[in-house]
Amino acid sequence: MAAWLFGAALLTLAGQRFWLLAGAFSGFLLVAPIVATALYAVSRALARGEPIDWALFWRSWRPDKPALMVFGLLLGLAGTGWVLTSASLITAGAPSPVNSPMDFVRVVVLAPEGWLFEAWLLLGAVLAAPVFASSVLTIPLLLDRRIGLWAAVLVSWRAVIDQPVLMAQWAGWLMALTALGMAPLLLGLPVLLPVLAHASWHAYQDLVDASALPERG
């Protein structure tokens, strides 16, 4: 629900500036793992047979987890950087103003000349790929075990390098399903985000053997 409210606020503030919204909504994919932190905590509690209540959500963001907060800040900066880069590219490269989704499709996606859409996708991929590799398993690991931030990032990168095809497919599914949830006025996000977070938690458990690390309370 928080994700839906955030998206609704974006639509209200920049509804007539789709050049900004295009970057903001695609940038949401970069920060989605940190948004799902409390949902990972729910999946962890279910696996351990622990009770699920509001206190569980607050505990997932306790001050004794500075690494998680620092990583969230870094993801937020990455998302902001992409929003600014996307907006600058579209406003500078589009032959006419892009103020609506149809403008974006007509002027950027279906432009008969130039490579604006391809450049936009390429820049997004260049930024998203290392962010995905750095975060796909890092946040569940930081939530679950006592481990340093950079050590957790290294574990995530190692899993991506060891299983590149599998992780690329997973990234594609995450993007496609998140986009699907955004399409009908963001109404699908409250349903899809918990499902994707739960699946991501189980992906972490399947790919990472963290049994040697002490558990977090």
PDB file of C-alpha atoms in Angstrom:
ATOM      1  CA  MET A   1       0.000   0.000   0.000  1.00  0.00           C
ATOM      2  CA  ALA A   2       2.873   2.373   0.775  1.00  0.00           C
ATOM      3  CA  ALA A   3       4.223   1.767  -2.732  1.00  0.00           C
ATOM      4  CA  TRP A   4       0.822   2.613  -4.202  1.00  0.00           C
ATOM      5  CA  LEU A   5       0.628   5.834  -2.182  1.00  0.00           C
ATOM      6  CA  PHE A   6       4.138   6.778  -3.305  1.00  0.00           C
ATOM      7  CA  GLY A   7       3.205   6.170  -6.945  1.00  0.00           C
ATOM      8  CA  ALA A   8      -0.014   8.122  -6.590  1.00  0.00           C
ATOM      9  CA  ALA A   9       1.951  11.049  -5.174  1.00  0.00           C
ATOM     10  CA  LEU A  10       4.279  10.925  -8.179  1.00  0.00           C
ATOM     11  CA  LEU A  11       1.334  10.936 -10.572  1.00  0.00           C
ATOM     12  CA  THR A  12      -0.141  13.942  -8.773  1.00  0.00           C
ATOM     13  CA  LEU A  13       3.079  15.949  -8.659  1.00  0.00           C
ATOM     14  CA  ALA A  14       4.327  15.169 -12.171  1.00  0.00           C
ATOM     15  CA  GLY A  15       1.255  14.002 -14.045  1.00  0.00           C
ATOM     16  CA  GLN A  16       1.915  16.394 -16.919  1.00  0.00           C
ATOM     17  CA  ARG A  17       5.643  15.733 -17.057  1.00  0.00           C
ATOM     18  CA  PHE A  18       5.930  12.172 -18.302  1.00  0.00           C
ATOM     19  CA  TRP A  19       9.591  12.725 -19.148  1.00  0.00           C
ATOM     20  CA  LEU A  20      10.040  12.823 -15.356  1.00  0.00           C
ATOM     21  CA  LEU A  21       7.586  10.044 -14.567  1.00  0.00           C
ATOM     22  CA  ALA A  22       9.243   7.646 -17.017  1.00  0.00           C
ATOM     23  CA  GLY A  23      12.468   7.856 -15.030  1.00  0.00           C
ATOM     24  CA  ALA A  24      10.715   7.866 -11.670  1.00  0.00           C
ATOM     25  CA  PHE A  25       8.707   4.724 -12.284  1.00  0.00           C
ATOM     26  CA  SER A  26      11.557   2.838 -13.931  1.00  0.00           C
ATOM     27  CA  GLY A  27      13.812   4.051 -11.115  1.00  0.00           C
ATOM     28  CA  PHE A  28      11.373   2.461  -8.669  1.00  0.00           C
ATOM     29  CA  LEU A  29      12.802  -0.890  -9.774  1.00  0.00           C
ATOM     30  CA  LEU A  30      16.170   0.168  -8.352  1.00  0.00           C
ATOM     31  CA  VAL A  31      14.847   0.983  -4.890  1.00  0.00           C
ATOM     32  CA  ALA A  32      12.138  -1.710  -4.742  1.00  0.00           C
ATOM     33  CA  PRO A  33      14.365  -4.151  -2.784  1.00  0.00           C
ATOM     34  CA  ILE A  34      14.717  -1.718   0.106  1.00  0.00           C
ATOM     35  CA  VAL A  35      10.987  -0.926  -0.035  1.00  0.00           C
ATOM     36  CA  ALA A  36      10.346  -4.657   0.399  1.00  0.00           C
ATOM     37  CA  THR A  37      12.485  -4.989   3.549  1.00  0.00           C
ATOM     38  CA  ALA A  38       9.511  -5.390   5.881  1.00  0.00           C
ATOM     39  CA  LEU A  39       8.007  -7.937   3.487  1.00  0.00           C
ATOM     40  CA  TYR A  40      11.235  -9.956   3.660  1.00  0.00           C
ATOM     41  CA  ALA A  41      10.866  -9.848   7.432  1.00  0.00           C
ATOM     42  CA  VAL A  42       7.371 -11.327   7.094  1.00  0.00           C
ATOM     43  CA  SER A  43       8.685 -14.158   4.899  1.00  0.00           C
ATOM     44  CA  ARG A  44      11.455 -14.821   7.418  1.00  0.00           C
ATOM     45  CA  ALA A  45       8.987 -14.937  10.294  1.00  0.00           C
ATOM     46  CA  LEU A  46       6.737 -17.342   8.377  1.00  0.00           C
ATOM     47  CA  ALA A  47       9.677 -19.667   7.722  1.00  0.00           C
ATOM     48  CA  ARG A  48      10.620 -19.607  11.421  1.00  0.00           C
ATOM     49  CA  GLY A  49       7.059 -20.008  12.692  1.00  0.00           C
ATOM     50  CA  GLU A  50       7.160 -16.614  14.444  1.00  0.00           C
ATOM     51  CA  PRO A  51       4.156 -14.337  14.967  1.00  0.00           C
ATOM     52  CA  ILE A  52       3.492 -11.589  12.437  1.00  0.00           C
ATOM     53  CA  ASP A  53       2.370  -8.242  13.842  1.00  0.00           C
ATOM     54  CA  TRP A  54       3.042  -4.541  13.423  1.00  0.00           C
ATOM     55  CA  ALA A  55       6.039  -4.775  15.731  1.00  0.00           C
ATOM     56  CA  LEU A  56       7.683  -7.046  13.160  1.00  0.00           C
ATOM     57  CA  PHE A  57       7.503  -4.295  10.543  1.00  0.00           C
ATOM     58  CA  TRP A  58       9.088  -1.745  12.867  1.00  0.00           C
ATOM     59  CA  ARG A  59      11.808  -4.167  13.974  1.00  0.00           C
ATOM     60  CA  SER A  60      12.906  -4.646  10.361  1.00  0.00           C
ATOM     61  CA  TRP A  61      14.123  -1.021  10.413  1.00  0.00           C
ATOM     62  CA  ARG A  62      15.666  -0.903  13.872  1.00  0.00           C
ATOM     63  CA  PRO A  63      18.654   1.448  14.419  1.00  0.00           C
ATOM     64  CA  ASP A  64      20.864  -1.584  15.175  1.00  0.00           C
ATOM     65  CA  LYS A  65      20.915  -2.315  11.453  1.00  0.00           C
ATOM     66  CA  PRO A  66      22.998   0.620  10.140  1.00  0.00           C
ATOM     67  CA  ALA A  67      24.233  -1.365   7.152  1.00  0.00           C
ATOM     68  CA  LEU A  68      20.658  -1.806   5.958  1.00  0.00           C
ATOM     69  CA  MET A  69      19.991   1.913   6.310  1.00  0.00           C
ATOM     70  CA  VAL A  70      23.203   2.874   4.528  1.00  0.00           C
ATOM     71  CA  PHE A  71      22.413   0.516   1.682  1.00  0.00           C
ATOM     72  CA  GLY A  72      18.905   1.930   1.426  1.00  0.00           C
ATOM     73  CA  LEU A  73      20.386   5.414   1.136  1.00  0.00           C
ATOM     74  CA  LEU A  74      22.761   4.255  -1.611  1.00  0.00           C
ATOM     75  CA  LEU A  75      19.890   2.681  -3.547  1.00  0.00           C
ATOM     76  CA  GLY A  76      17.895   5.888  -3.143  1.00  0.00           C
ATOM     77  CA  LEU A  77      20.800   7.891  -4.565  1.00  0.00           C
ATOM     78  CA  ALA A  78      21.067   5.467  -7.492  1.00  0.00           C
ATOM     79  CA  GLY A  79      17.354   5.817  -8.164  1.00  0.00           C
ATOM     80  CA  THR A  80      17.558   9.610  -7.997  1.00  0.00           C
ATOM     81  CA  GLY A  81      20.539   9.592 -10.354  1.00  0.00           C
ATOM     82  CA  TRP A  82      18.570   7.557 -12.888  1.00  0.00           C
ATOM     83  CA  VAL A  83      15.534   9.848 -12.621  1.00  0.00           C
ATOM     84  CA  LEU A  84      17.705  12.889 -13.365  1.00  0.00           C
ATOM     85  CA  THR A  85      19.590  11.108 -16.155  1.00  0.00           C
ATOM     86  CA  SER A  86      16.371   9.834 -17.740  1.00  0.00           C
ATOM     87  CA  ALA A  87      14.676  13.232 -17.571  1.00  0.00           C
ATOM     88  CA  SER A  88      17.723  15.005 -19.024  1.00  0.00           C
ATOM     89  CA  LEU A  89      18.039  12.511 -21.891  1.00  0.00           C
ATOM     90  CA  ILE A  90      14.371  12.675 -22.854  1.00  0.00           C
ATOM     91  CA  THR A  91      14.041  16.452 -22.624  1.00  0.00           C
ATOM     92  CA  ALA A  92      17.269  17.022 -24.540  1.00  0.00           C
ATOM     93  CA  GLY A  93      16.761  14.346 -27.188  1.00  0.00           C
ATOM     94  CA  ALA A  94      13.019  14.376 -27.851  1.00  0.00           C
ATOM     95  CA  PRO A  95      12.023  16.413 -30.933  1.00  0.00           C
ATOM     96  CA  SER A  96       8.840  17.617 -29.191  1.00  0.00           C
ATOM     97  CA  PRO A  97       7.605  17.883 -25.592  1.00  0.00           C
ATOM     98  CA  VAL A  98       6.821  14.642 -23.726  1.00  0.00           C
ATOM     99  CA  ASN A  99       3.987  15.408 -21.315  1.00  0.00           C
ATOM    100  CA  SER A 100       1.894  12.236 -21.388  1.00  0.00           C
ATOM    101  CA  PRO A 101       2.276   8.480 -21.844  1.00  0.00           C
ATOM    102  CA  MET A 102       1.072   8.796 -25.433  1.00  0.00           C
ATOM    103  CA  ASP A 103       3.678  11.496 -26.076  1.00  0.00           C
ATOM    104  CA  PHE A 104       6.332   9.141 -24.742  1.00  0.00           C
ATOM    105  CA  VAL A 105       5.172   6.334 -27.029  1.00  0.00           C
ATOM    106  CA  ARG A 106       4.872   8.581 -30.079  1.00  0.00           C
ATOM    107  CA  VAL A 107       7.944  10.781 -29.631  1.00  0.00           C
ATOM    108  CA  VAL A 108      10.363   8.384 -27.905  1.00  0.00           C
ATOM    109  CA  VAL A 109       9.339   4.754 -28.430  1.00  0.00           C
ATOM    110  CA  LEU A 110       7.978   4.995 -31.995  1.00  0.00           C
ATOM    111  CA  ALA A 111      10.148   7.846 -33.250  1.00  0.00           C
ATOM    112  CA  PRO A 112      10.829   7.233 -36.979  1.00  0.00           C
ATOM    113  CA  GLU A 113      14.306   8.740 -36.706  1.00  0.00           C
ATOM    114  CA  GLY A 114      17.059   8.683 -34.121  1.00  0.00           C
ATOM    115  CA  TRP A 115      17.961   6.317 -31.333  1.00  0.00           C
ATOM    116  CA  LEU A 116      16.500   8.053 -28.303  1.00  0.00           C
ATOM    117  CA  PHE A 117      14.516   5.082 -27.012  1.00  0.00           C
ATOM    118  CA  GLU A 118      17.403   2.693 -27.559  1.00  0.00           C
ATOM    119  CA  ALA A 119      19.768   5.089 -25.773  1.00  0.00           C
ATOM    120  CA  TRP A 120      17.270   5.414 -22.914  1.00  0.00           C
ATOM    121  CA  LEU A 121      17.044   1.641 -22.547  1.00  0.00           C
ATOM    122  CA  LEU A 122      20.812   1.208 -22.791  1.00  0.00           C
ATOM    123  CA  LEU A 123      21.523   3.805 -20.119  1.00  0.00           C
ATOM    124  CA  GLY A 124      18.900   2.230 -17.885  1.00  0.00           C
ATOM    125  CA  ALA A 125      20.431  -1.208 -18.338  1.00  0.00           C
ATOM    126  CA  VAL A 126      23.949   0.077 -17.646  1.00  0.00           C
ATOM    127  CA  LEU A 127      22.773   1.503 -14.325  1.00  0.00           C
ATOM    128  CA  ALA A 128      20.301  -1.233 -13.402  1.00  0.00           C
ATOM    129  CA  ALA A 129      22.558  -4.250 -13.983  1.00  0.00           C
ATOM    130  CA  PRO A 130      25.166  -3.464 -11.283  1.00  0.00           C
ATOM    131  CA  VAL A 131      22.476  -2.218  -8.893  1.00  0.00           C
ATOM    132  CA  PHE A 132      20.557  -5.475  -9.346  1.00  0.00           C
ATOM    133  CA  ALA A 133      23.690  -7.553  -8.815  1.00  0.00           C
ATOM    134  CA  SER A 134      24.516  -5.548  -5.702  1.00  0.00           C
ATOM    135  CA  SER A 135      21.066  -5.702  -4.130  1.00  0.00           C
ATOM    136  CA  VAL A 136      19.184  -8.815  -5.233  1.00  0.00           C
ATOM    137  CA  LEU A 137      20.422 -10.895  -2.281  1.00  0.00           C
ATOM    138  CA  THR A 138      22.070  -8.236  -0.120  1.00  0.00           C
ATOM    139  CA  ILE A 139      19.008  -6.905   1.660  1.00  0.00           C
ATOM    140  CA  PRO A 140      17.557 -10.298   2.656  1.00  0.00           C
ATOM    141  CA  LEU A 141      21.031 -11.313   3.846  1.00  0.00           C
ATOM    142  CA  LEU A 142      21.492  -8.148   5.912  1.00  0.00           C
ATOM    143  CA  LEU A 143      18.055  -8.637   7.423  1.00  0.00           C
ATOM    144  CA  ASP A 144      18.657 -12.278   8.246  1.00  0.00           C
ATOM    145  CA  ARG A 145      22.291 -12.468   9.357  1.00  0.00           C
ATOM    146  CA  ARG A 146      24.957 -10.415  11.073  1.00  0.00           C
ATOM    147  CA  ILE A 147      27.268  -9.503   8.209  1.00  0.00           C
ATOM    148  CA  GLY A 148      28.969  -6.356   6.977  1.00  0.00           C
ATOM    149  CA  LEU A 149      27.477  -4.374   4.115  1.00  0.00           C
ATOM    150  CA  TRP A 150      30.262  -4.917   1.591  1.00  0.00           C
ATOM    151  CA  ALA A 151      30.560  -8.597   2.470  1.00  0.00           C
ATOM    152  CA  ALA A 152      26.828  -8.982   1.794  1.00  0.00           C
ATOM    153  CA  VAL A 153      27.159  -7.134  -1.527  1.00  0.00           C
ATOM    154  CA  LEU A 154      29.991  -9.476  -2.478  1.00  0.00           C
ATOM    155  CA  VAL A 155      27.796 -12.506  -1.715  1.00  0.00           C
ATOM    156  CA  SER A 156      25.092 -11.081  -3.991  1.00  0.00           C
ATOM    157  CA  TRP A 157      27.558 -10.422  -6.816  1.00  0.00           C
ATOM    158  CA  ARG A 158      29.018 -13.919  -6.473  1.00  0.00           C
ATOM    159  CA  ALA A 159      25.571 -15.479  -6.845  1.00  0.00           C
ATOM    160  CA  VAL A 160      24.879 -13.422  -9.977  1.00  0.00           C
ATOM    161  CA  ILE A 161      28.245 -14.356 -11.489  1.00  0.00           C
ATOM    162  CA  ASP A 162      27.766 -18.043 -10.664  1.00  0.00           C
ATOM    163  CA  GLN A 163      24.226 -18.145 -12.098  1.00  0.00           C
ATOM    164  CA  PRO A 164      24.139 -15.412 -14.776  1.00  0.00           C
ATOM    165  CA  VAL A 165      21.348 -16.874 -16.931  1.00  0.00           C
ATOM    166  CA  LEU A 166      19.113 -17.720 -13.980  1.00  0.00           C
ATOM    167  CA  MET A 167      19.605 -14.302 -12.369  1.00  0.00           C
ATOM    168  CA  ALA A 168      19.034 -12.496 -15.688  1.00  0.00           C
ATOM    169  CA  GLN A 169      15.760 -14.372 -16.055  1.00  0.00           C
ATOM    170  CA  TRP A 170      14.813 -13.441 -12.502  1.00  0.00           C
ATOM    171  CA  ALA A 171      15.600  -9.781 -13.180  1.00  0.00           C
ATOM    172  CA  GLY A 172      13.410  -9.933 -16.290  1.00  0.00           C
ATOM    173  CA  TRP A 173      10.505 -11.410 -14.344  1.00  0.00           C
ATOM    174  CA  LEU A 174      10.858  -8.769 -11.631  1.00  0.00           C
ATOM    175  CA  MET A 175      10.786  -5.950 -14.189  1.00  0.00           C
ATOM    176  CA  ALA A 176       7.908  -7.401 -16.180  1.00  0.00           C
ATOM    177  CA  LEU A 177       5.690  -8.130 -13.182  1.00  0.00           C
ATOM    178  CA  THR A 178       6.428  -4.778 -11.537  1.00  0.00           C
ATOM    179  CA  ALA A 179       5.543  -3.007 -14.790  1.00  0.00           C
ATOM    180  CA  LEU A 180       2.344  -5.070 -14.931  1.00  0.00           C
ATOM    181  CA  GLY A 181       1.483  -3.964 -11.420  1.00  0.00           C
ATOM    182  CA  MET A 182       2.034  -0.323 -12.355  1.00  0.00           C
ATOM    183  CA  ALA A 183      -0.015  -0.447 -15.546  1.00  0.00           C
ATOM    184  CA  PRO A 184      -3.584  -0.332 -14.140  1.00  0.00           C
ATOM    185  CA  LEU A 185      -3.119   2.932 -12.199  1.00  0.00           C
ATOM    186  CA  LEU A 186      -0.675   1.172  -9.845  1.00  0.00           C
ATOM    187  CA  LEU A 187      -3.514  -0.953  -8.485  1.00  0.00           C
ATOM    188  CA  GLY A 188      -1.559  -4.165  -8.951  1.00  0.00           C
ATOM    189  CA  LEU A 189       1.380  -3.121  -6.764  1.00  0.00           C
ATOM    190  CA  PRO A 190      -0.227  -3.911  -3.377  1.00  0.00           C
ATOM    191  CA  VAL A 191      -0.822  -7.455  -4.643  1.00  0.00           C
ATOM    192  CA  LEU A 192       2.337  -8.095  -6.657  1.00  0.00           C
ATOM    193  CA  LEU A 193       4.957  -6.584  -4.330  1.00  0.00           C
ATOM    194  CA  PRO A 194       4.316  -9.009  -1.433  1.00  0.00           C
ATOM    195  CA  VAL A 195       4.380 -11.928  -3.887  1.00  0.00           C
ATOM    196  CA  LEU A 196       7.653 -10.781  -5.458  1.00  0.00           C
ATOM    197  CA  ALA A 197       9.194 -10.072  -2.047  1.00  0.00           C
ATOM    198  CA  HIS A 198       8.240 -13.544  -0.809  1.00  0.00           C
ATOM    199  CA  ALA A 199       9.696 -15.111  -3.956  1.00  0.00           C
ATOM    200  CA  SER A 200      12.866 -13.032  -3.558  1.00  0.00           C
ATOM    201  CA  TRP A 201      13.244 -14.233   0.029  1.00  0.00           C
ATOM    202  CA  HIS A 202      13.059 -17.852  -1.081  1.00  0.00           C
ATOM    203  CA  ALA A 203      15.525 -17.124  -3.891  1.00  0.00           C
ATOM    204  CA  TYR A 204      17.942 -15.829  -1.238  1.00  0.00           C
ATOM    205  CA  GLN A 205      17.467 -18.970   0.854  1.00  0.00           C
ATOM    206  CA  ASP A 206      18.024 -21.216  -2.160  1.00  0.00           C
ATOM    207  CA  LEU A 207      21.116 -19.399  -3.448  1.00  0.00           C
ATOM    208  CA  VAL A 208      22.955 -18.436  -0.254  1.00  0.00           C
ATOM    209  CA  ASP A 209      24.213 -20.756   2.463  1.00  0.00           C
ATOM    210  CA  ALA A 210      24.347 -18.366   5.413  1.00  0.00           C
ATOM    211  CA  SER A 211      24.293 -21.027   8.112  1.00  0.00           C
ATOM    212  CA  ALA A 212      27.807 -20.118   9.283  1.00  0.00           C
ATOM    213  CA  LEU A 213      26.771 -16.539  10.045  1.00  0.00           C
ATOM    214  CA  PRO A 214      25.028 -15.558  13.313  1.00  0.00           C
ATOM    215  CA  GLU A 215      21.327 -14.810  12.996  1.00  0.00           C
ATOM    216  CA  ARG A 216      19.810 -11.450  13.694  1.00  0.00           C
ATOM    217  CA  GLY A 217      17.137 -11.279  16.332  1.00  0.00           C
TER     218      GLY A 217
END
